[in-house]
Amino acid sequence: MTDRATSGAAEPPEVAQSRLAVPVFDAHAHLDAMAQRAGFTPSDSFVANAMREAREGGVVRAITVGDTVASSRWCVAAATNHAGVYAAVAVHPTEIAGMTDDDYAELEQLARGPRVVAVGETGLDYYWDRTEPADQQLHFRRHIELAKRVGKALMIHDRNAHADVLRNLREEGAPEHVVFHAFSGDAAMARECAAAGYVLSFPGVITFKNAPALRAAAAVVPIENLLVETDAPFLTPHPLRGRPNAPRLLPLTVRALATAGRHDIDALCAAVNATGTRVFGLPAD
Ligand SMILES: [Zn+2]
């Protein structure tokens, strides 16, 4: 058991045992929310510590994802200041109320930055009853259009909204690269997404005992359409469920995904890196 600078808590041996031989990257984390959840102010030293701890386990890069304009701005600064950190910018579907044209103009300016690899997270959230579905769809479509205009990947948040997410993508015309963050559909939807060329990013949920349907979905996805993510500080993998998530815990999820899809762990990591290069333009090393 060791104490971690970013959480201050001791860890079970499974974390060290899950370390990866082939380094991989975290396709979706909220480094700012992670700091806040741990009682720290989001800062360069927090990011540096989180990435140092992640590297020990073989997680050498992370995409930090904005969910408001302010958080997107923070993510771009973090990506600018830290090798191995990249940014995605957007306003989350539960945060879109009151968004102005000026907000979109700032998002576009941020999205064009060299350290920004995706427009996200954007999409539809029918779980939290905060904004009308029609409004959400309008803003989702503006984000889709933005991703196409700046030529970056679209990173989708889809909660209880599978059919409407797929329909809006189809009707608006999907960008070249589409990533479903924290994929939560069934095997039929996974097949449909893969056939459309979309990439499915699997979170720590795949390690949960009560998630056989998600493992079945992962099993039908071709290896070149797979990504892995923490969504830190959320969706913490077993056996740390209930504690804050962090990029250093990603190997637990990578191993569960390899088992679910019957992939060799090293081959899966190599495939994930190749997909990161193709979709986000991440360095290939
Ligand atoms: Zn997220």
PDB file of C-alpha atoms and ligand atoms in Angstrom:
ATOM      1  CA  MET A   1       0.000   0.000   0.000  1.00  0.00           C
ATOM      2  CA  THR A   2       1.284   3.429  -0.925  1.00  0.00           C
ATOM      3  CA  ASP A   3      -0.042   6.916  -0.330  1.00  0.00           C
ATOM      4  CA  ARG A   4      -0.872   8.908  -3.430  1.00  0.00           C
ATOM      5  CA  ALA A   5      -0.147  12.630  -3.668  1.00  0.00           C
ATOM      6  CA  THR A   6      -3.392  13.247  -5.541  1.00  0.00           C
ATOM      7  CA  SER A   7      -5.711  11.388  -3.185  1.00  0.00           C
ATOM      8  CA  GLY A   8      -3.777  10.981   0.052  1.00  0.00           C
ATOM      9  CA  ALA A   9      -5.238   7.498   0.471  1.00  0.00           C
ATOM     10  CA  ALA A  10      -3.697   4.031   0.542  1.00  0.00           C
ATOM     11  CA  GLU A  11      -4.408   1.678  -2.356  1.00  0.00           C
ATOM     12  CA  PRO A  12      -5.118  -2.049  -2.623  1.00  0.00           C
ATOM     13  CA  PRO A  13      -2.448  -4.231  -4.320  1.00  0.00           C
ATOM     14  CA  GLU A  14      -4.618  -4.667  -7.441  1.00  0.00           C
ATOM     15  CA  VAL A  15      -3.546  -1.207  -8.609  1.00  0.00           C
ATOM     16  CA  ALA A  16       0.175  -2.032  -8.729  1.00  0.00           C
ATOM     17  CA  GLN A  17      -0.607  -5.491 -10.146  1.00  0.00           C
ATOM     18  CA  SER A  18      -2.522  -3.939 -13.061  1.00  0.00           C
ATOM     19  CA  ARG A  19       0.473  -1.949 -14.362  1.00  0.00           C
ATOM     20  CA  LEU A  20       0.835  -2.061 -18.143  1.00  0.00           C
ATOM     21  CA  ALA A  21       3.900  -3.091 -20.146  1.00  0.00           C
ATOM     22  CA  VAL A  22       2.784  -1.149 -23.238  1.00  0.00           C
ATOM     23  CA  PRO A  23       2.015   2.457 -22.267  1.00  0.00           C
ATOM     24  CA  VAL A  24      -1.475   3.685 -23.044  1.00  0.00           C
ATOM     25  CA  PHE A  25      -3.469   6.917 -22.750  1.00  0.00           C
ATOM     26  CA  ASP A  26      -6.593   8.009 -20.892  1.00  0.00           C
ATOM     27  CA  ALA A  27      -9.088   9.163 -23.520  1.00  0.00           C
ATOM     28  CA  HIS A  28     -11.296  11.101 -21.091  1.00  0.00           C
ATOM     29  CA  ALA A  29     -10.557  12.630 -17.696  1.00  0.00           C
ATOM     30  CA  HIS A  30     -11.559  15.797 -15.862  1.00  0.00           C
ATOM     31  CA  LEU A  31      -8.313  16.812 -14.161  1.00  0.00           C
ATOM     32  CA  ASP A  32      -9.907  20.014 -12.811  1.00  0.00           C
ATOM     33  CA  ALA A  33     -12.878  18.199 -11.240  1.00  0.00           C
ATOM     34  CA  MET A  34     -10.478  15.553  -9.949  1.00  0.00           C
ATOM     35  CA  ALA A  35      -8.499  18.193  -8.054  1.00  0.00           C
ATOM     36  CA  GLN A  36     -11.651  19.792  -6.662  1.00  0.00           C
ATOM     37  CA  ARG A  37     -13.045  16.449  -5.547  1.00  0.00           C
ATOM     38  CA  ALA A  38      -9.795  15.717  -3.685  1.00  0.00           C
ATOM     39  CA  GLY A  39      -9.983  19.106  -1.957  1.00  0.00           C
ATOM     40  CA  PHE A  40      -7.288  20.808  -4.036  1.00  0.00           C
ATOM     41  CA  THR A  41      -7.395  23.868  -6.265  1.00  0.00           C
ATOM     42  CA  PRO A  42      -6.833  22.760  -9.869  1.00  0.00           C
ATOM     43  CA  SER A  43      -3.193  23.690 -10.451  1.00  0.00           C
ATOM     44  CA  ASP A  44      -0.123  22.826 -12.464  1.00  0.00           C
ATOM     45  CA  SER A  45       1.374  20.925  -9.533  1.00  0.00           C
ATOM     46  CA  PHE A  46      -1.796  18.822  -9.160  1.00  0.00           C
ATOM     47  CA  VAL A  47      -1.715  17.961 -12.862  1.00  0.00           C
ATOM     48  CA  ALA A  48       2.010  17.161 -12.688  1.00  0.00           C
ATOM     49  CA  ASN A  49       1.446  14.833  -9.719  1.00  0.00           C
ATOM     50  CA  ALA A  50      -1.542  13.113 -11.328  1.00  0.00           C
ATOM     51  CA  MET A  51       0.419  12.457 -14.519  1.00  0.00           C
ATOM     52  CA  ARG A  52       3.525  11.299 -12.641  1.00  0.00           C
ATOM     53  CA  GLU A  53       1.429   8.781 -10.711  1.00  0.00           C
ATOM     54  CA  ALA A  54      -0.305   7.712 -13.933  1.00  0.00           C
ATOM     55  CA  ARG A  55       3.018   7.146 -15.719  1.00  0.00           C
ATOM     56  CA  GLU A  56       4.134   4.724 -12.975  1.00  0.00           C
ATOM     57  CA  GLY A  57       1.325   2.404 -14.084  1.00  0.00           C
ATOM     58  CA  GLY A  58       1.886   2.899 -17.818  1.00  0.00           C
ATOM     59  CA  VAL A  59      -0.619   5.685 -18.483  1.00  0.00           C
ATOM     60  CA  VAL A  60       1.566   8.247 -20.192  1.00  0.00           C
ATOM     61  CA  ARG A  61      -1.000  10.634 -21.662  1.00  0.00           C
ATOM     62  CA  ALA A  62      -4.468  11.927 -20.845  1.00  0.00           C
ATOM     63  CA  ILE A  63      -7.097  14.047 -22.517  1.00  0.00           C
ATOM     64  CA  THR A  64      -8.605  16.463 -20.008  1.00  0.00           C
ATOM     65  CA  VAL A  65     -12.146  17.326 -20.980  1.00  0.00           C
ATOM     66  CA  GLY A  66     -14.027  20.575 -20.491  1.00  0.00           C
ATOM     67  CA  ASP A  67     -17.703  20.709 -19.562  1.00  0.00           C
ATOM     68  CA  THR A  68     -18.182  24.508 -19.422  1.00  0.00           C
ATOM     69  CA  VAL A  69     -16.449  27.381 -21.198  1.00  0.00           C
ATOM     70  CA  ALA A  70     -14.423  28.122 -18.045  1.00  0.00           C
ATOM     71  CA  SER A  71     -13.449  24.476 -17.605  1.00  0.00           C
ATOM     72  CA  SER A  72     -12.554  24.245 -21.313  1.00  0.00           C
ATOM     73  CA  ARG A  73     -10.295  27.254 -20.894  1.00  0.00           C
ATOM     74  CA  TRP A  74      -8.630  25.544 -17.898  1.00  0.00           C
ATOM     75  CA  CYS A  75      -8.161  22.312 -19.867  1.00  0.00           C
ATOM     76  CA  VAL A  76      -6.410  24.136 -22.718  1.00  0.00           C
ATOM     77  CA  ALA A  77      -4.044  25.810 -20.226  1.00  0.00           C
ATOM     78  CA  ALA A  78      -3.295  22.441 -18.563  1.00  0.00           C
ATOM     79  CA  ALA A  79      -2.586  20.888 -21.965  1.00  0.00           C
ATOM     80  CA  THR A  80      -0.371  23.796 -22.925  1.00  0.00           C
ATOM     81  CA  ASN A  81       1.654  23.535 -19.710  1.00  0.00           C
ATOM     82  CA  HIS A  82       2.090  19.745 -19.536  1.00  0.00           C
ATOM     83  CA  ALA A  83       3.614  17.336 -22.032  1.00  0.00           C
ATOM     84  CA  GLY A  84       1.334  14.310 -22.170  1.00  0.00           C
ATOM     85  CA  VAL A  85      -1.825  16.294 -21.456  1.00  0.00           C
ATOM     86  CA  TYR A  86      -4.222  17.179 -24.266  1.00  0.00           C
ATOM     87  CA  ALA A  87      -7.552  18.995 -24.143  1.00  0.00           C
ATOM     88  CA  ALA A  88     -11.120  18.629 -25.352  1.00  0.00           C
ATOM     89  CA  VAL A  89     -13.422  21.646 -25.224  1.00  0.00           C
ATOM     90  CA  ALA A  90     -17.214  21.930 -25.117  1.00  0.00           C
ATOM     91  CA  VAL A  91     -20.181  22.673 -22.920  1.00  0.00           C
ATOM     92  CA  HIS A  92     -21.785  19.570 -21.412  1.00  0.00           C
ATOM     93  CA  PRO A  93     -25.480  19.002 -22.269  1.00  0.00           C
ATOM     94  CA  THR A  94     -26.471  19.599 -18.644  1.00  0.00           C
ATOM     95  CA  GLU A  95     -24.646  22.983 -18.677  1.00  0.00           C
ATOM     96  CA  ILE A  96     -25.949  24.540 -21.893  1.00  0.00           C
ATOM     97  CA  ALA A  97     -28.679  26.748 -20.402  1.00  0.00           C
ATOM     98  CA  GLY A  98     -27.947  30.382 -21.220  1.00  0.00           C
ATOM     99  CA  MET A  99     -25.123  29.657 -23.687  1.00  0.00           C
ATOM    100  CA  THR A 100     -24.532  32.646 -25.974  1.00  0.00           C
ATOM    101  CA  ASP A 101     -23.019  33.186 -29.410  1.00  0.00           C
ATOM    102  CA  ASP A 102     -20.018  34.690 -27.614  1.00  0.00           C
ATOM    103  CA  ASP A 103     -19.580  31.402 -25.731  1.00  0.00           C
ATOM    104  CA  TYR A 104     -19.543  29.532 -29.028  1.00  0.00           C
ATOM    105  CA  ALA A 105     -17.049  32.005 -30.465  1.00  0.00           C
ATOM    106  CA  GLU A 106     -14.728  31.402 -27.508  1.00  0.00           C
ATOM    107  CA  LEU A 107     -15.171  27.621 -27.787  1.00  0.00           C
ATOM    108  CA  GLU A 108     -14.234  27.809 -31.451  1.00  0.00           C
ATOM    109  CA  GLN A 109     -11.147  29.850 -30.693  1.00  0.00           C
ATOM    110  CA  LEU A 110     -10.134  27.321 -28.012  1.00  0.00           C
ATOM    111  CA  ALA A 111     -10.968  24.350 -30.244  1.00  0.00           C
ATOM    112  CA  ARG A 112      -8.572  25.575 -32.918  1.00  0.00           C
ATOM    113  CA  GLY A 113      -5.638  25.483 -30.474  1.00  0.00           C
ATOM    114  CA  PRO A 114      -2.770  23.078 -31.194  1.00  0.00           C
ATOM    115  CA  ARG A 115      -3.219  21.153 -27.896  1.00  0.00           C
ATOM    116  CA  VAL A 116      -6.952  20.611 -28.416  1.00  0.00           C
ATOM    117  CA  VAL A 117      -7.736  17.207 -29.918  1.00  0.00           C
ATOM    118  CA  ALA A 118     -11.542  17.078 -29.709  1.00  0.00           C
ATOM    119  CA  VAL A 119     -14.788  18.973 -29.318  1.00  0.00           C
ATOM    120  CA  GLY A 120     -16.393  17.431 -26.258  1.00  0.00           C
ATOM    121  CA  GLU A 121     -17.953  16.488 -24.132  1.00  0.00           C
ATOM    122  CA  THR A 122     -21.164  17.235 -25.945  1.00  0.00           C
ATOM    123  CA  GLY A 123     -24.263  15.193 -26.599  1.00  0.00           C
ATOM    124  CA  LEU A 124     -27.520  14.394 -24.890  1.00  0.00           C
ATOM    125  CA  ASP A 125     -28.308  13.643 -21.270  1.00  0.00           C
ATOM    126  CA  TYR A 126     -31.862  12.485 -20.577  1.00  0.00           C
ATOM    127  CA  TYR A 127     -30.974  11.250 -17.087  1.00  0.00           C
ATOM    128  CA  TRP A 128     -30.522  14.627 -15.411  1.00  0.00           C
ATOM    129  CA  ASP A 129     -33.756  16.498 -15.963  1.00  0.00           C
ATOM    130  CA  ARG A 130     -32.149  19.920 -16.370  1.00  0.00           C
ATOM    131  CA  THR A 131     -32.681  20.979 -19.968  1.00  0.00           C
ATOM    132  CA  GLU A 132     -35.363  20.217 -22.559  1.00  0.00           C
ATOM    133  CA  PRO A 133     -34.346  17.502 -25.049  1.00  0.00           C
ATOM    134  CA  ALA A 134     -35.112  19.870 -27.950  1.00  0.00           C
ATOM    135  CA  ASP A 135     -32.696  22.476 -26.532  1.00  0.00           C
ATOM    136  CA  GLN A 136     -30.058  19.831 -25.918  1.00  0.00           C
ATOM    137  CA  GLN A 137     -30.339  18.624 -29.509  1.00  0.00           C
ATOM    138  CA  LEU A 138     -29.933  22.168 -30.830  1.00  0.00           C
ATOM    139  CA  HIS A 139     -26.703  22.624 -28.841  1.00  0.00           C
ATOM    140  CA  PHE A 140     -25.469  19.128 -29.690  1.00  0.00           C
ATOM    141  CA  ARG A 141     -25.839  20.020 -33.359  1.00  0.00           C
ATOM    142  CA  ARG A 142     -23.928  23.261 -32.916  1.00  0.00           C
ATOM    143  CA  HIS A 143     -21.088  21.261 -31.343  1.00  0.00           C
ATOM    144  CA  ILE A 144     -21.183  18.729 -34.207  1.00  0.00           C
ATOM    145  CA  GLU A 145     -20.940  21.584 -36.674  1.00  0.00           C
ATOM    146  CA  LEU A 146     -18.077  23.112 -34.671  1.00  0.00           C
ATOM    147  CA  ALA A 147     -16.118  19.840 -34.682  1.00  0.00           C
ATOM    148  CA  LYS A 148     -16.448  19.658 -38.446  1.00  0.00           C
ATOM    149  CA  ARG A 149     -15.492  23.306 -38.938  1.00  0.00           C
ATOM    150  CA  VAL A 150     -12.294  23.021 -36.886  1.00  0.00           C
ATOM    151  CA  GLY A 151     -11.512  19.505 -38.124  1.00  0.00           C
ATOM    152  CA  LYS A 152     -11.309  17.843 -34.690  1.00  0.00           C
ATOM    153  CA  ALA A 153     -12.859  14.662 -33.303  1.00  0.00           C
ATOM    154  CA  LEU A 154     -16.311  14.818 -31.710  1.00  0.00           C
ATOM    155  CA  MET A 155     -16.423  13.395 -28.162  1.00  0.00           C
ATOM    156  CA  ILE A 156     -19.961  12.394 -27.234  1.00  0.00           C
ATOM    157  CA  HIS A 157     -21.725  12.179 -23.895  1.00  0.00           C
ATOM    158  CA  ASP A 158     -24.788   9.919 -24.274  1.00  0.00           C
ATOM    159  CA  ARG A 159     -26.826   9.210 -21.179  1.00  0.00           C
ATOM    160  CA  ASN A 160     -30.181   7.476 -21.689  1.00  0.00           C
ATOM    161  CA  ALA A 161     -30.360   9.068 -25.135  1.00  0.00           C
ATOM    162  CA  HIS A 162     -28.934   6.439 -27.525  1.00  0.00           C
ATOM    163  CA  ALA A 163     -31.535   6.728 -30.314  1.00  0.00           C
ATOM    164  CA  ASP A 164     -31.563  10.535 -30.362  1.00  0.00           C
ATOM    165  CA  VAL A 165     -27.749  10.748 -30.312  1.00  0.00           C
ATOM    166  CA  LEU A 166     -27.487   8.434 -33.323  1.00  0.00           C
ATOM    167  CA  ARG A 167     -30.337  10.228 -35.151  1.00  0.00           C
ATOM    168  CA  ASN A 168     -28.855  13.710 -34.609  1.00  0.00           C
ATOM    169  CA  LEU A 169     -25.443  12.512 -35.777  1.00  0.00           C
ATOM    170  CA  ARG A 170     -27.013  11.039 -38.899  1.00  0.00           C
ATOM    171  CA  GLU A 171     -29.163  14.058 -39.688  1.00  0.00           C
ATOM    172  CA  GLU A 172     -26.472  16.652 -39.012  1.00  0.00           C
ATOM    173  CA  GLY A 173     -23.762  14.577 -40.702  1.00  0.00           C
ATOM    174  CA  ALA A 174     -21.109  13.081 -38.434  1.00  0.00           C
ATOM    175  CA  PRO A 175     -17.549  14.466 -38.391  1.00  0.00           C
ATOM    176  CA  GLU A 176     -14.766  12.234 -39.690  1.00  0.00           C
ATOM    177  CA  HIS A 177     -13.947  11.045 -36.148  1.00  0.00           C
ATOM    178  CA  VAL A 178     -16.631  10.324 -33.553  1.00  0.00           C
ATOM    179  CA  VAL A 179     -15.875   8.974 -30.075  1.00  0.00           C
ATOM    180  CA  PHE A 180     -18.563   7.774 -27.681  1.00  0.00           C
ATOM    181  CA  HIS A 181     -17.175   8.611 -24.252  1.00  0.00           C
ATOM    182  CA  ALA A 182     -18.164   6.179 -21.453  1.00  0.00           C
ATOM    183  CA  PHE A 183     -20.032   4.009 -23.925  1.00  0.00           C
ATOM    184  CA  SER A 184     -23.164   2.641 -22.250  1.00  0.00           C
ATOM    185  CA  GLY A 185     -25.091   0.993 -25.069  1.00  0.00           C
ATOM    186  CA  ASP A 186     -25.776  -2.706 -25.650  1.00  0.00           C
ATOM    187  CA  ALA A 187     -24.155  -5.073 -28.153  1.00  0.00           C
ATOM    188  CA  ALA A 188     -26.593  -4.078 -30.923  1.00  0.00           C
ATOM    189  CA  MET A 189     -25.727  -0.398 -30.533  1.00  0.00           C
ATOM    190  CA  ALA A 190     -22.001  -1.200 -30.324  1.00  0.00           C
ATOM    191  CA  ARG A 191     -22.272  -3.031 -33.648  1.00  0.00           C
ATOM    192  CA  GLU A 192     -24.150  -0.129 -35.211  1.00  0.00           C
ATOM    193  CA  CYS A 193     -21.571   2.390 -33.994  1.00  0.00           C
ATOM    194  CA  ALA A 194     -18.605   0.334 -35.151  1.00  0.00           C
ATOM    195  CA  ALA A 195     -20.222  -0.146 -38.568  1.00  0.00           C
ATOM    196  CA  ALA A 196     -20.528   3.644 -38.842  1.00  0.00           C
ATOM    197  CA  GLY A 197     -16.803   3.952 -38.028  1.00  0.00           C
ATOM    198  CA  TYR A 198     -17.378   5.433 -34.573  1.00  0.00           C
ATOM    199  CA  VAL A 199     -14.938   4.738 -31.763  1.00  0.00           C
ATOM    200  CA  LEU A 200     -16.227   3.462 -28.413  1.00  0.00           C
ATOM    201  CA  SER A 201     -14.425   4.457 -25.238  1.00  0.00           C
ATOM    202  CA  PHE A 202     -14.986   2.142 -22.278  1.00  0.00           C
ATOM    203  CA  PRO A 203     -14.866   3.346 -18.664  1.00  0.00           C
ATOM    204  CA  GLY A 204     -14.382   1.648 -15.281  1.00  0.00           C
ATOM    205  CA  VAL A 205     -17.999   0.469 -15.399  1.00  0.00           C
ATOM    206  CA  ILE A 206     -16.713  -2.503 -17.430  1.00  0.00           C
ATOM    207  CA  THR A 207     -15.072  -3.805 -14.228  1.00  0.00           C
ATOM    208  CA  PHE A 208     -18.360  -3.816 -12.276  1.00  0.00           C
ATOM    209  CA  LYS A 209     -19.930  -7.136 -11.366  1.00  0.00           C
ATOM    210  CA  ASN A 210     -23.339  -5.841 -12.458  1.00  0.00           C
ATOM    211  CA  ALA A 211     -22.204  -4.851 -15.978  1.00  0.00           C
ATOM    212  CA  PRO A 212     -22.307  -8.068 -18.067  1.00  0.00           C
ATOM    213  CA  ALA A 213     -24.226  -6.232 -20.832  1.00  0.00           C
ATOM    214  CA  LEU A 214     -21.425  -3.689 -21.199  1.00  0.00           C
ATOM    215  CA  ARG A 215     -18.820  -6.470 -21.416  1.00  0.00           C
ATOM    216  CA  ALA A 216     -20.964  -8.181 -24.063  1.00  0.00           C
ATOM    217  CA  ALA A 217     -21.073  -4.886 -25.990  1.00  0.00           C
ATOM    218  CA  ALA A 218     -17.280  -4.493 -25.767  1.00  0.00           C
ATOM    219  CA  ALA A 219     -16.828  -8.036 -27.063  1.00  0.00           C
ATOM    220  CA  VAL A 220     -18.432  -7.228 -30.442  1.00  0.00           C
ATOM    221  CA  VAL A 221     -16.339  -4.101 -31.127  1.00  0.00           C
ATOM    222  CA  PRO A 222     -13.365  -4.512 -33.498  1.00  0.00           C
ATOM    223  CA  ILE A 223     -10.103  -3.779 -31.676  1.00  0.00           C
ATOM    224  CA  GLU A 224      -9.413  -0.734 -33.873  1.00  0.00           C
ATOM    225  CA  ASN A 225     -12.647   0.934 -32.674  1.00  0.00           C
ATOM    226  CA  LEU A 226     -11.790   0.697 -28.946  1.00  0.00           C
ATOM    227  CA  LEU A 227     -10.585   3.327 -26.520  1.00  0.00           C
ATOM    228  CA  VAL A 228     -10.284   3.326 -22.724  1.00  0.00           C
ATOM    229  CA  GLU A 229     -10.912   6.107 -20.250  1.00  0.00           C
ATOM    230  CA  THR A 230     -11.330   6.938 -16.599  1.00  0.00           C
ATOM    231  CA  ASP A 231     -13.808   9.863 -16.731  1.00  0.00           C
ATOM    232  CA  ALA A 232     -11.911  10.758 -13.533  1.00  0.00           C
ATOM    233  CA  PRO A 233     -12.960  11.608 -10.873  1.00  0.00           C
ATOM    234  CA  PHE A 234     -16.068   9.560 -11.774  1.00  0.00           C
ATOM    235  CA  LEU A 235     -16.749   5.891 -12.691  1.00  0.00           C
ATOM    236  CA  THR A 236     -13.955   4.471 -10.520  1.00  0.00           C
ATOM    237  CA  PRO A 237     -13.133   0.842 -11.400  1.00  0.00           C
ATOM    238  CA  HIS A 238     -13.431  -2.124  -9.051  1.00  0.00           C
ATOM    239  CA  PRO A 239     -11.998  -2.618  -6.396  1.00  0.00           C
ATOM    240  CA  LEU A 240     -11.834   1.127  -5.668  1.00  0.00           C
ATOM    241  CA  ARG A 241     -15.492   1.887  -6.403  1.00  0.00           C
ATOM    242  CA  GLY A 242     -16.718   4.715  -4.209  1.00  0.00           C
ATOM    243  CA  ARG A 243     -13.332   6.432  -4.146  1.00  0.00           C
ATOM    244  CA  PRO A 244     -12.344   9.218  -6.578  1.00  0.00           C
ATOM    245  CA  ASN A 245     -11.067   8.011  -9.934  1.00  0.00           C
ATOM    246  CA  ALA A 246      -7.719   9.051 -11.456  1.00  0.00           C
ATOM    247  CA  PRO A 247      -5.740   8.302 -14.638  1.00  0.00           C
ATOM    248  CA  ARG A 248      -3.389   6.059 -12.602  1.00  0.00           C
ATOM    249  CA  LEU A 249      -6.332   3.629 -12.144  1.00  0.00           C
ATOM    250  CA  LEU A 250      -6.903   3.224 -15.893  1.00  0.00           C
ATOM    251  CA  PRO A 251      -4.931  -0.072 -16.132  1.00  0.00           C
ATOM    252  CA  LEU A 252      -7.678  -1.821 -14.105  1.00  0.00           C
ATOM    253  CA  THR A 253     -10.139  -0.849 -16.836  1.00  0.00           C
ATOM    254  CA  VAL A 254      -7.768  -1.705 -19.697  1.00  0.00           C
ATOM    255  CA  ARG A 255      -7.350  -5.222 -18.312  1.00  0.00           C
ATOM    256  CA  ALA A 256     -11.098  -5.716 -17.893  1.00  0.00           C
ATOM    257  CA  LEU A 257     -11.643  -4.568 -21.481  1.00  0.00           C
ATOM    258  CA  ALA A 258      -8.976  -6.973 -22.731  1.00  0.00           C
ATOM    259  CA  THR A 259     -10.690  -9.843 -20.897  1.00  0.00           C
ATOM    260  CA  ALA A 260     -14.157  -8.863 -22.154  1.00  0.00           C
ATOM    261  CA  GLY A 261     -12.976  -8.698 -25.775  1.00  0.00           C
ATOM    262  CA  ARG A 262     -10.508 -11.629 -25.496  1.00  0.00           C
ATOM    263  CA  HIS A 263      -7.668  -9.349 -26.603  1.00  0.00           C
ATOM    264  CA  ASP A 264      -4.034  -9.782 -25.694  1.00  0.00           C
ATOM    265  CA  ILE A 265      -3.329  -6.924 -23.264  1.00  0.00           C
ATOM    266  CA  ASP A 266      -0.262  -5.634 -25.134  1.00  0.00           C
ATOM    267  CA  ALA A 267      -2.080  -5.841 -28.471  1.00  0.00           C
ATOM    268  CA  LEU A 268      -5.018  -3.916 -27.010  1.00  0.00           C
ATOM    269  CA  CYS A 269      -2.737  -1.153 -25.694  1.00  0.00           C
ATOM    270  CA  ALA A 270      -0.984  -0.900 -29.065  1.00  0.00           C
ATOM    271  CA  ALA A 271      -4.346  -0.723 -30.858  1.00  0.00           C
ATOM    272  CA  VAL A 272      -5.616   1.971 -28.482  1.00  0.00           C
ATOM    273  CA  ASN A 273      -2.497   4.053 -29.159  1.00  0.00           C
ATOM    274  CA  ALA A 274      -2.909   3.658 -32.914  1.00  0.00           C
ATOM    275  CA  THR A 275      -6.523   4.804 -32.580  1.00  0.00           C
ATOM    276  CA  GLY A 276      -5.393   7.784 -30.503  1.00  0.00           C
ATOM    277  CA  THR A 277      -3.040   8.774 -33.296  1.00  0.00           C
ATOM    278  CA  ARG A 278      -5.684   8.313 -35.982  1.00  0.00           C
ATOM    279  CA  VAL A 279      -8.554  10.025 -34.159  1.00  0.00           C
ATOM    280  CA  PHE A 280      -6.870  12.656 -31.980  1.00  0.00           C
ATOM    281  CA  GLY A 281      -3.505  13.043 -33.725  1.00  0.00           C
ATOM    282  CA  LEU A 282      -1.644  12.002 -30.566  1.00  0.00           C
ATOM    283  CA  PRO A 283       2.074  11.269 -30.992  1.00  0.00           C
ATOM    284  CA  ALA A 284       2.671   7.621 -31.914  1.00  0.00           C
ATOM    285  CA  ASP A 285       5.523   6.896 -29.454  1.00  0.00           C
TER     286      ASP A 285
HETATM  287 ZN    ZN B   1     -16.765  13.283 -18.626  1.00  0.00          ZN
END
